[in-house]
mmCIF file of C-alpha atoms and ligand atoms in Angstrom:
data_model
loop_
_atom_site.group_PDB
_atom_site.id
_atom_site.type_symbol
_atom_site.label_atom_id
_atom_site.label_comp_id
_atom_site.label_asym_id
_atom_site.label_seq_id
_atom_site.Cartn_x
_atom_site.Cartn_y
_atom_site.Cartn_z
ATOM 1 C CA UNK A 1132 75.596 43.876 173.730
ATOM 2 C CA UNK A 1133 77.245 47.293 173.937
ATOM 3 C CA UNK A 1134 79.934 46.124 171.505
ATOM 4 C CA UNK A 1135 77.281 45.091 168.974
ATOM 5 C CA UNK A 1136 75.651 48.493 169.342
ATOM 6 C CA UNK A 1137 78.899 50.521 169.071
ATOM 7 C CA UNK A 1138 80.787 48.509 166.459
ATOM 8 C CA UNK A 1139 78.988 49.829 163.362
ATOM 9 C CA UNK A 1140 79.947 53.362 164.443
ATOM 10 C CA UNK A 1141 83.587 52.331 164.973
ATOM 11 C CA UNK A 1142 83.676 50.631 161.589
ATOM 12 C CA UNK A 1143 81.942 53.581 159.975
ATOM 13 C CA UNK A 1144 84.444 55.901 161.725
ATOM 14 C CA UNK A 1145 87.464 53.926 160.490
ATOM 15 C CA UNK A 1146 86.058 53.730 156.996
ATOM 16 C CA UNK A 1147 85.401 57.417 156.883
ATOM 17 C CA UNK A 1148 88.923 58.197 158.126
ATOM 18 C CA UNK A 1149 90.453 55.884 155.542
ATOM 19 C CA UNK A 1150 88.261 57.384 152.866
ATOM 20 C CA UNK A 1151 89.348 60.883 153.841
ATOM 21 C CA UNK A 1152 93.026 59.846 153.839
ATOM 22 C CA UNK A 1153 92.699 58.282 150.384
ATOM 23 C CA UNK A 1154 90.894 61.342 149.041
ATOM 24 C CA UNK A 1155 93.555 63.670 150.477
ATOM 25 C CA UNK A 1156 96.330 61.524 148.995
ATOM 26 C CA UNK A 1157 94.628 61.470 145.577
ATOM 27 C CA UNK A 1158 94.088 65.223 145.705
ATOM 28 C CA UNK A 1159 97.724 65.827 146.660
ATOM 29 C CA UNK A 1160 98.908 63.611 143.795
ATOM 30 C CA UNK A 1161 96.747 65.470 141.267
ATOM 31 C CA UNK A 1162 97.859 68.766 142.769
ATOM 32 C CA UNK A 1163 101.526 67.744 142.514
ATOM 33 C CA UNK A 1164 100.994 66.718 138.896
ATOM 34 C CA UNK A 1165 99.216 69.903 137.840
ATOM 35 C CA UNK A 1166 101.088 72.376 140.077
ATOM 36 C CA UNK A 1167 104.354 70.686 141.070
ATOM 37 C CA UNK A 1168 105.687 72.046 144.372
ATOM 38 C CA UNK A 1169 108.870 74.035 143.967
ATOM 39 C CA UNK A 1170 111.387 75.402 146.444
ATOM 40 C CA UNK A 1171 110.363 78.988 147.159
ATOM 41 C CA UNK A 1172 114.028 80.037 147.034
ATOM 42 C CA UNK A 1173 115.732 78.189 144.155
ATOM 43 C CA UNK A 1174 112.610 76.843 142.350
ATOM 44 C CA UNK A 1175 113.848 73.216 142.405
ATOM 45 C CA UNK A 1176 111.012 70.666 142.565
ATOM 46 C CA UNK A 1177 110.254 69.445 146.063
ATOM 47 C CA UNK A 1178 107.756 67.127 147.766
ATOM 48 C CA UNK A 1179 104.549 68.647 149.143
ATOM 49 C CA UNK A 1180 105.776 67.716 152.602
ATOM 50 C CA UNK A 1181 109.051 69.665 152.287
ATOM 51 C CA UNK A 1182 107.500 72.905 153.605
ATOM 52 C CA UNK A 1183 108.400 75.452 150.920
ATOM 53 C CA UNK A 1184 112.164 74.910 150.726
ATOM 54 C CA UNK A 1185 114.361 72.171 149.290
ATOM 55 C CA UNK A 1186 116.759 70.419 151.635
ATOM 56 C CA UNK A 1187 119.792 72.353 150.326
ATOM 57 C CA UNK A 1188 118.115 75.721 150.885
ATOM 58 C CA UNK A 1189 116.939 74.675 154.362
ATOM 59 C CA UNK A 1190 120.499 73.715 155.226
ATOM 60 C CA UNK A 1191 121.922 76.987 153.912
ATOM 61 C CA UNK A 1192 119.217 78.994 155.662
ATOM 62 C CA UNK A 1193 119.951 77.330 158.984
ATOM 63 C CA UNK A 1194 123.630 78.259 158.539
ATOM 64 C CA UNK A 1195 122.605 81.966 158.499
ATOM 65 C CA UNK A 1196 120.404 81.734 161.590
ATOM 66 C CA UNK A 1197 120.938 80.919 165.231
ATOM 67 C CA UNK A 1198 123.941 81.823 167.342
ATOM 68 C CA UNK A 1199 124.243 84.187 170.299
ATOM 69 C CA UNK A 1200 123.999 87.905 169.674
ATOM 70 C CA UNK A 1201 124.132 91.189 171.535
ATOM 71 C CA UNK A 1202 120.549 92.059 172.610
ATOM 72 C CA UNK A 1203 121.237 95.751 171.980
ATOM 73 C CA UNK A 1204 122.793 95.834 168.497
ATOM 74 C CA UNK A 1205 122.123 92.299 167.209
ATOM 75 C CA UNK A 1206 125.713 91.589 166.189
ATOM 76 C CA UNK A 1207 127.272 88.208 166.932
ATOM 77 C CA UNK A 1208 128.383 88.117 170.557
ATOM 78 C CA UNK A 1209 128.872 85.360 173.055
ATOM 79 C CA UNK A 1210 126.451 85.657 175.965
ATOM 80 C CA UNK A 1211 129.482 85.328 178.255
ATOM 81 C CA UNK A 1212 131.176 88.336 176.620
ATOM 82 C CA UNK A 1213 128.428 90.821 177.433
ATOM 83 C CA UNK A 1214 129.138 93.572 179.934
ATOM 84 C CA UNK A 1215 126.024 94.859 181.693
ATOM 85 C CA UNK A 1216 123.974 93.044 179.045
ATOM 86 C CA UNK A 1217 125.621 94.563 175.956
ATOM 87 C CA UNK A 1218 128.616 93.812 173.739
ATOM 88 C CA UNK A 1219 131.794 95.969 173.894
ATOM 89 C CA UNK A 1220 130.794 97.684 170.591
ATOM 90 C CA UNK A 1221 127.629 99.059 172.205
ATOM 91 C CA UNK A 1222 129.361 100.513 175.253
ATOM 92 C CA UNK A 1223 128.941 104.292 175.312
ATOM 93 C CA UNK A 1224 126.954 104.419 172.062
ATOM 94 C CA UNK A 1225 123.724 106.367 171.810
ATOM 95 C CA UNK A 1226 121.247 103.671 170.835
ATOM 96 C CA UNK A 1227 117.612 104.746 171.041
ATOM 97 C CA UNK A 1228 116.007 101.310 170.756
ATOM 98 C CA UNK A 1229 116.078 99.268 173.942
ATOM 99 C CA UNK A 1230 116.568 95.755 172.606
ATOM 100 C CA UNK A 1231 116.690 93.904 169.320
ATOM 101 C CA UNK A 1232 115.803 90.423 168.061
ATOM 102 C CA UNK A 1233 117.130 89.028 164.799
ATOM 103 C CA UNK A 1234 116.443 85.945 162.714
ATOM 104 C CA UNK A 1235 119.962 85.659 161.356
ATOM 105 C CA UNK A 1236 123.002 87.361 159.919
ATOM 106 C CA UNK A 1237 123.521 89.092 156.592
ATOM 107 C CA UNK A 1238 126.486 87.636 154.793
ATOM 108 C CA UNK A 1239 126.744 88.104 151.029
ATOM 109 C CA UNK A 1240 125.902 85.167 148.771
ATOM 110 C CA UNK A 1241 124.131 83.283 151.553
ATOM 111 C CA UNK A 1242 120.543 82.107 151.375
ATOM 112 C CA UNK A 1243 118.934 84.427 153.935
ATOM 113 C CA UNK A 1244 120.196 87.676 152.324
ATOM 114 C CA UNK A 1245 119.321 86.347 148.882
ATOM 115 C CA UNK A 1246 115.771 85.639 150.040
ATOM 116 C CA UNK A 1247 115.445 89.082 151.652
ATOM 117 C CA UNK A 1248 116.679 90.854 148.502
ATOM 118 C CA UNK A 1249 114.291 88.800 146.333
ATOM 119 C CA UNK A 1250 111.475 89.677 148.775
ATOM 120 C CA UNK A 1251 112.285 93.374 148.303
ATOM 121 C CA UNK A 1252 112.374 92.993 144.536
ATOM 122 C CA UNK A 1253 108.844 91.732 144.099
ATOM 123 C CA UNK A 1254 108.855 88.115 145.302
ATOM 124 C CA UNK A 1255 106.317 88.776 148.040
ATOM 125 C CA UNK A 1256 105.376 85.087 148.121
ATOM 126 C CA UNK A 1257 108.492 84.638 150.276
ATOM 127 C CA UNK A 1258 106.591 86.373 153.089
ATOM 128 C CA UNK A 1259 105.489 83.055 154.628
ATOM 129 C CA UNK A 1260 109.022 81.693 154.944
ATOM 130 C CA UNK A 1261 110.500 85.010 156.129
ATOM 131 C CA UNK A 1262 107.534 85.472 158.458
ATOM 132 C CA UNK A 1263 108.230 82.060 159.950
ATOM 133 C CA UNK A 1264 111.842 83.120 160.672
ATOM 134 C CA UNK A 1265 110.730 86.462 162.125
ATOM 135 C CA UNK A 1266 108.199 84.743 164.393
ATOM 136 C CA UNK A 1267 110.876 82.373 165.676
ATOM 137 C CA UNK A 1268 113.116 85.353 166.509
ATOM 138 C CA UNK A 1269 110.207 87.107 168.188
ATOM 139 C CA UNK A 1270 109.303 84.059 170.295
ATOM 140 C CA UNK A 1271 112.928 83.747 171.383
ATOM 141 C CA UNK A 1272 113.241 87.413 172.357
ATOM 142 C CA UNK A 1273 113.057 88.656 175.921
ATOM 143 C CA UNK A 1274 110.545 91.390 175.033
ATOM 144 C CA UNK A 1275 107.855 89.507 173.087
ATOM 145 C CA UNK A 1276 105.266 89.811 175.874
ATOM 146 C CA UNK A 1277 105.929 93.541 176.373
ATOM 147 C CA UNK A 1278 105.025 94.583 172.804
ATOM 148 C CA UNK A 1279 101.820 96.564 172.317
ATOM 149 C CA UNK A 1280 102.284 97.689 168.701
ATOM 150 C CA UNK A 1281 104.357 96.576 165.733
ATOM 151 C CA UNK A 1282 105.528 99.525 163.653
ATOM 152 C CA UNK A 1283 107.002 98.725 160.225
ATOM 153 C CA UNK A 1284 109.895 101.020 159.246
ATOM 154 C CA UNK A 1285 108.123 103.275 156.729
ATOM 155 C CA UNK A 1286 109.153 103.964 153.141
ATOM 156 C CA UNK A 1287 108.715 107.387 151.583
ATOM 157 C CA UNK A 1288 105.381 107.398 149.714
ATOM 158 C CA UNK A 1289 107.159 107.815 146.362
ATOM 159 C CA UNK A 1290 109.320 104.744 146.948
ATOM 160 C CA UNK A 1291 106.342 102.707 148.110
ATOM 161 C CA UNK A 1292 104.488 103.731 144.942
ATOM 162 C CA UNK A 1293 107.452 102.670 142.811
ATOM 163 C CA UNK A 1294 107.911 99.330 144.597
ATOM 164 C CA UNK A 1295 104.211 98.675 145.087
ATOM 165 C CA UNK A 1296 104.516 97.662 148.734
ATOM 166 C CA UNK A 1297 106.495 98.223 151.910
ATOM 167 C CA UNK A 1298 108.337 94.981 152.620
ATOM 168 C CA UNK A 1299 108.458 95.740 156.374
ATOM 169 C CA UNK A 1300 104.668 96.067 156.488
ATOM 170 C CA UNK A 1301 104.226 92.805 154.531
ATOM 171 C CA UNK A 1302 106.541 91.141 157.059
ATOM 172 C CA UNK A 1303 104.749 92.707 160.052
ATOM 173 C CA UNK A 1304 101.463 91.252 158.785
ATOM 174 C CA UNK A 1305 102.984 87.770 159.103
ATOM 175 C CA UNK A 1306 103.823 88.198 162.798
ATOM 176 C CA UNK A 1307 101.818 86.148 165.257
ATOM 177 C CA UNK A 1308 101.202 87.833 168.585
ATOM 178 C CA UNK A 1309 98.525 87.356 171.181
ATOM 179 C CA UNK A 1310 97.654 91.032 171.578
ATOM 180 C CA UNK A 1311 99.930 93.421 169.629
ATOM 181 C CA UNK A 1312 98.517 95.221 166.594
ATOM 182 C CA UNK A 1313 100.209 96.861 163.611
ATOM 183 C CA UNK A 1314 100.389 100.644 163.646
ATOM 184 C CA UNK A 1315 101.498 102.834 160.725
ATOM 185 C CA UNK A 1316 101.490 106.182 162.535
ATOM 186 C CA UNK A 1317 105.238 106.530 161.938
ATOM 187 C CA UNK A 1318 105.904 108.031 158.493
ATOM 188 C CA UNK A 1319 108.915 108.969 156.389
ATOM 189 C CA UNK A 1320 108.564 112.654 155.583
ATOM 190 C CA UNK A 1321 111.704 113.051 153.500
ATOM 191 C CA UNK A 1322 112.911 110.982 150.566
ATOM 192 C CA UNK A 1323 116.327 109.688 151.612
ATOM 193 C CA UNK A 1324 119.070 108.218 149.467
ATOM 194 C CA UNK A 1325 119.553 104.458 149.589
ATOM 195 C CA UNK A 1326 121.524 103.619 152.760
ATOM 196 C CA UNK A 1327 123.809 101.049 151.045
ATOM 197 C CA UNK A 1328 125.006 103.883 148.761
ATOM 198 C CA UNK A 1329 126.305 105.876 151.713
ATOM 199 C CA UNK A 1330 130.102 105.880 151.993
ATOM 200 C CA UNK A 1331 130.366 105.808 155.807
ATOM 201 C CA UNK A 1332 128.372 105.212 159.007
ATOM 202 C CA UNK A 1333 128.371 108.990 159.600
ATOM 203 C CA UNK A 1334 126.879 109.535 156.137
ATOM 204 C CA UNK A 1335 124.156 106.974 156.925
ATOM 205 C CA UNK A 1336 123.254 108.849 160.114
ATOM 206 C CA UNK A 1337 123.123 112.182 158.244
ATOM 207 C CA UNK A 1338 121.075 110.619 155.443
ATOM 208 C CA UNK A 1339 118.165 109.654 157.747
ATOM 209 C CA UNK A 1340 118.404 112.521 160.269
ATOM 210 C CA UNK A 1341 114.962 114.122 160.618
ATOM 211 C CA UNK A 1342 113.486 111.817 157.983
ATOM 212 C CA UNK A 1343 110.686 110.434 160.179
ATOM 213 C CA UNK A 1344 107.693 111.882 161.976
ATOM 214 C CA UNK A 1345 104.568 110.630 163.708
ATOM 215 C CA UNK A 1346 101.006 111.332 162.606
ATOM 216 C CA UNK A 1347 99.185 114.021 164.537
ATOM 217 C CA UNK A 1348 96.804 111.643 166.344
ATOM 218 C CA UNK A 1349 99.321 108.897 167.006
ATOM 219 C CA UNK A 1350 98.924 106.247 169.677
ATOM 220 C CA UNK A 1351 102.560 106.028 170.807
ATOM 221 C CA UNK A 1352 102.431 107.893 174.141
ATOM 222 C CA UNK A 1353 103.329 105.531 176.978
ATOM 223 C CA UNK A 1354 103.313 102.485 174.682
ATOM 224 C CA UNK A 1355 105.816 99.710 174.059
ATOM 225 C CA UNK A 1356 106.609 99.590 170.357
ATOM 226 C CA UNK A 1357 108.443 97.037 168.245
ATOM 227 C CA UNK A 1358 109.925 98.356 164.996
ATOM 228 C CA UNK A 1359 109.954 95.816 162.163
ATOM 229 C CA UNK A 1360 112.544 95.927 159.388
ATOM 230 C CA UNK A 1361 114.258 93.562 156.990
ATOM 231 C CA UNK A 1362 117.963 94.328 157.457
ATOM 232 C CA UNK A 1363 119.936 96.229 160.090
ATOM 233 C CA UNK A 1364 123.364 97.394 158.942
ATOM 234 C CA UNK A 1365 124.724 100.235 161.078
ATOM 235 C CA UNK A 1366 121.323 100.676 162.723
ATOM 236 C CA UNK A 1367 121.080 104.364 161.669
ATOM 237 C CA UNK A 1368 117.538 103.973 160.285
ATOM 238 C CA UNK A 1369 116.234 101.997 163.275
ATOM 239 C CA UNK A 1370 117.930 104.446 165.620
ATOM 240 C CA UNK A 1371 116.318 107.464 163.956
ATOM 241 C CA UNK A 1372 112.899 105.763 164.004
ATOM 242 C CA UNK A 1373 113.316 104.859 167.685
ATOM 243 C CA UNK A 1374 114.406 108.423 168.500
ATOM 244 C CA UNK A 1375 111.299 109.819 166.759
ATOM 245 C CA UNK A 1376 109.044 107.370 168.645
ATOM 246 C CA UNK A 1377 110.644 108.175 172.011
ATOM 247 C CA UNK A 1378 110.283 111.908 171.338
ATOM 248 C CA UNK A 1379 106.605 111.209 170.639
ATOM 249 C CA UNK A 1380 106.341 109.653 174.111
ATOM 250 C CA UNK A 1381 106.855 105.923 173.468
ATOM 251 C CA UNK A 1382 107.834 104.109 176.647
ATOM 252 C CA UNK A 1383 110.022 101.351 175.165
ATOM 253 C CA UNK A 1384 111.117 100.754 171.591
ATOM 254 C CA UNK A 1385 112.280 97.318 170.494
ATOM 255 C CA UNK A 1386 113.397 96.182 167.062
ATOM 256 C CA UNK A 1387 112.806 92.975 165.128
ATOM 257 C CA UNK A 1388 114.826 92.357 161.967
ATOM 258 C CA UNK A 1389 115.394 89.436 159.640
ATOM 259 C CA UNK A 1390 119.130 89.912 159.376
ATOM 260 C CA UNK A 1391 121.916 91.931 160.960
ATOM 261 C CA UNK A 1392 124.815 92.918 158.722
ATOM 262 C CA UNK A 1393 128.220 94.255 159.637
ATOM 263 C CA UNK A 1394 129.498 91.202 161.486
ATOM 264 C CA UNK A 1395 133.151 91.180 162.343
ATOM 265 C CA UNK A 1396 135.085 88.735 160.157
ATOM 266 C CA UNK A 1397 135.494 85.390 161.926
HETATM 267 ZN ZN1 LIG B 1965 115.998 75.416 147.147
HETATM 268 ZN ZN1 LIG B 1966 126.092 95.285 170.847
#
């Protein structure tokens, strides 16, 4: 009796599900025909189900990510080679940020750096893929739950005007966090030369010295901040930002970057 009463609903339910599946499939086919899916890195055609990248690019991207690293400077380091939680390179150095998380390493001609450079040169549609990598690094970090504000490393207003966007802010907007908000109260008050043009680590430090400041009514006092940037090379920029935030009263300053350069040759 009950079966007779319920069966039309089951049949109707199955039919509706099948109908929905067929409609979705048809829509995907039309979509694929009109707007064929392409790899967001190399523009090769891919299946809808390939999630933005072709198999080759996924493979190359994975080769740039993963691996143990020093939680203070982000460079490759075996977890067994850390002394008091940091690598030998960090011993005795004045590093103003407390810990760092990275998605991968920056090695020339590899997929991750190529994607980051393209992202900086206008291909902002890569934000989803790079955001995915940044979120994975964030989830794997030891400080994710301590963050109260994400602070993108600021560009000078003239550079932002020229580029049209701040890539660190675009990236920060892709971060998924239960409570932390984005704050742009850290500003670059001096136009600095491009860091890659600097001939030495000392020149990089001098180039960004005093280049940052906080807005008058900032919210940093007593807060745990996570700086967001695309690439860390010597760390001079992140260090100067962290120093400025600590001087403004920030409690802890962490850093999240897509890639860390300056690895020792294997
Ligand atoms: Zn590809
Ligand atoms: Zn280190």
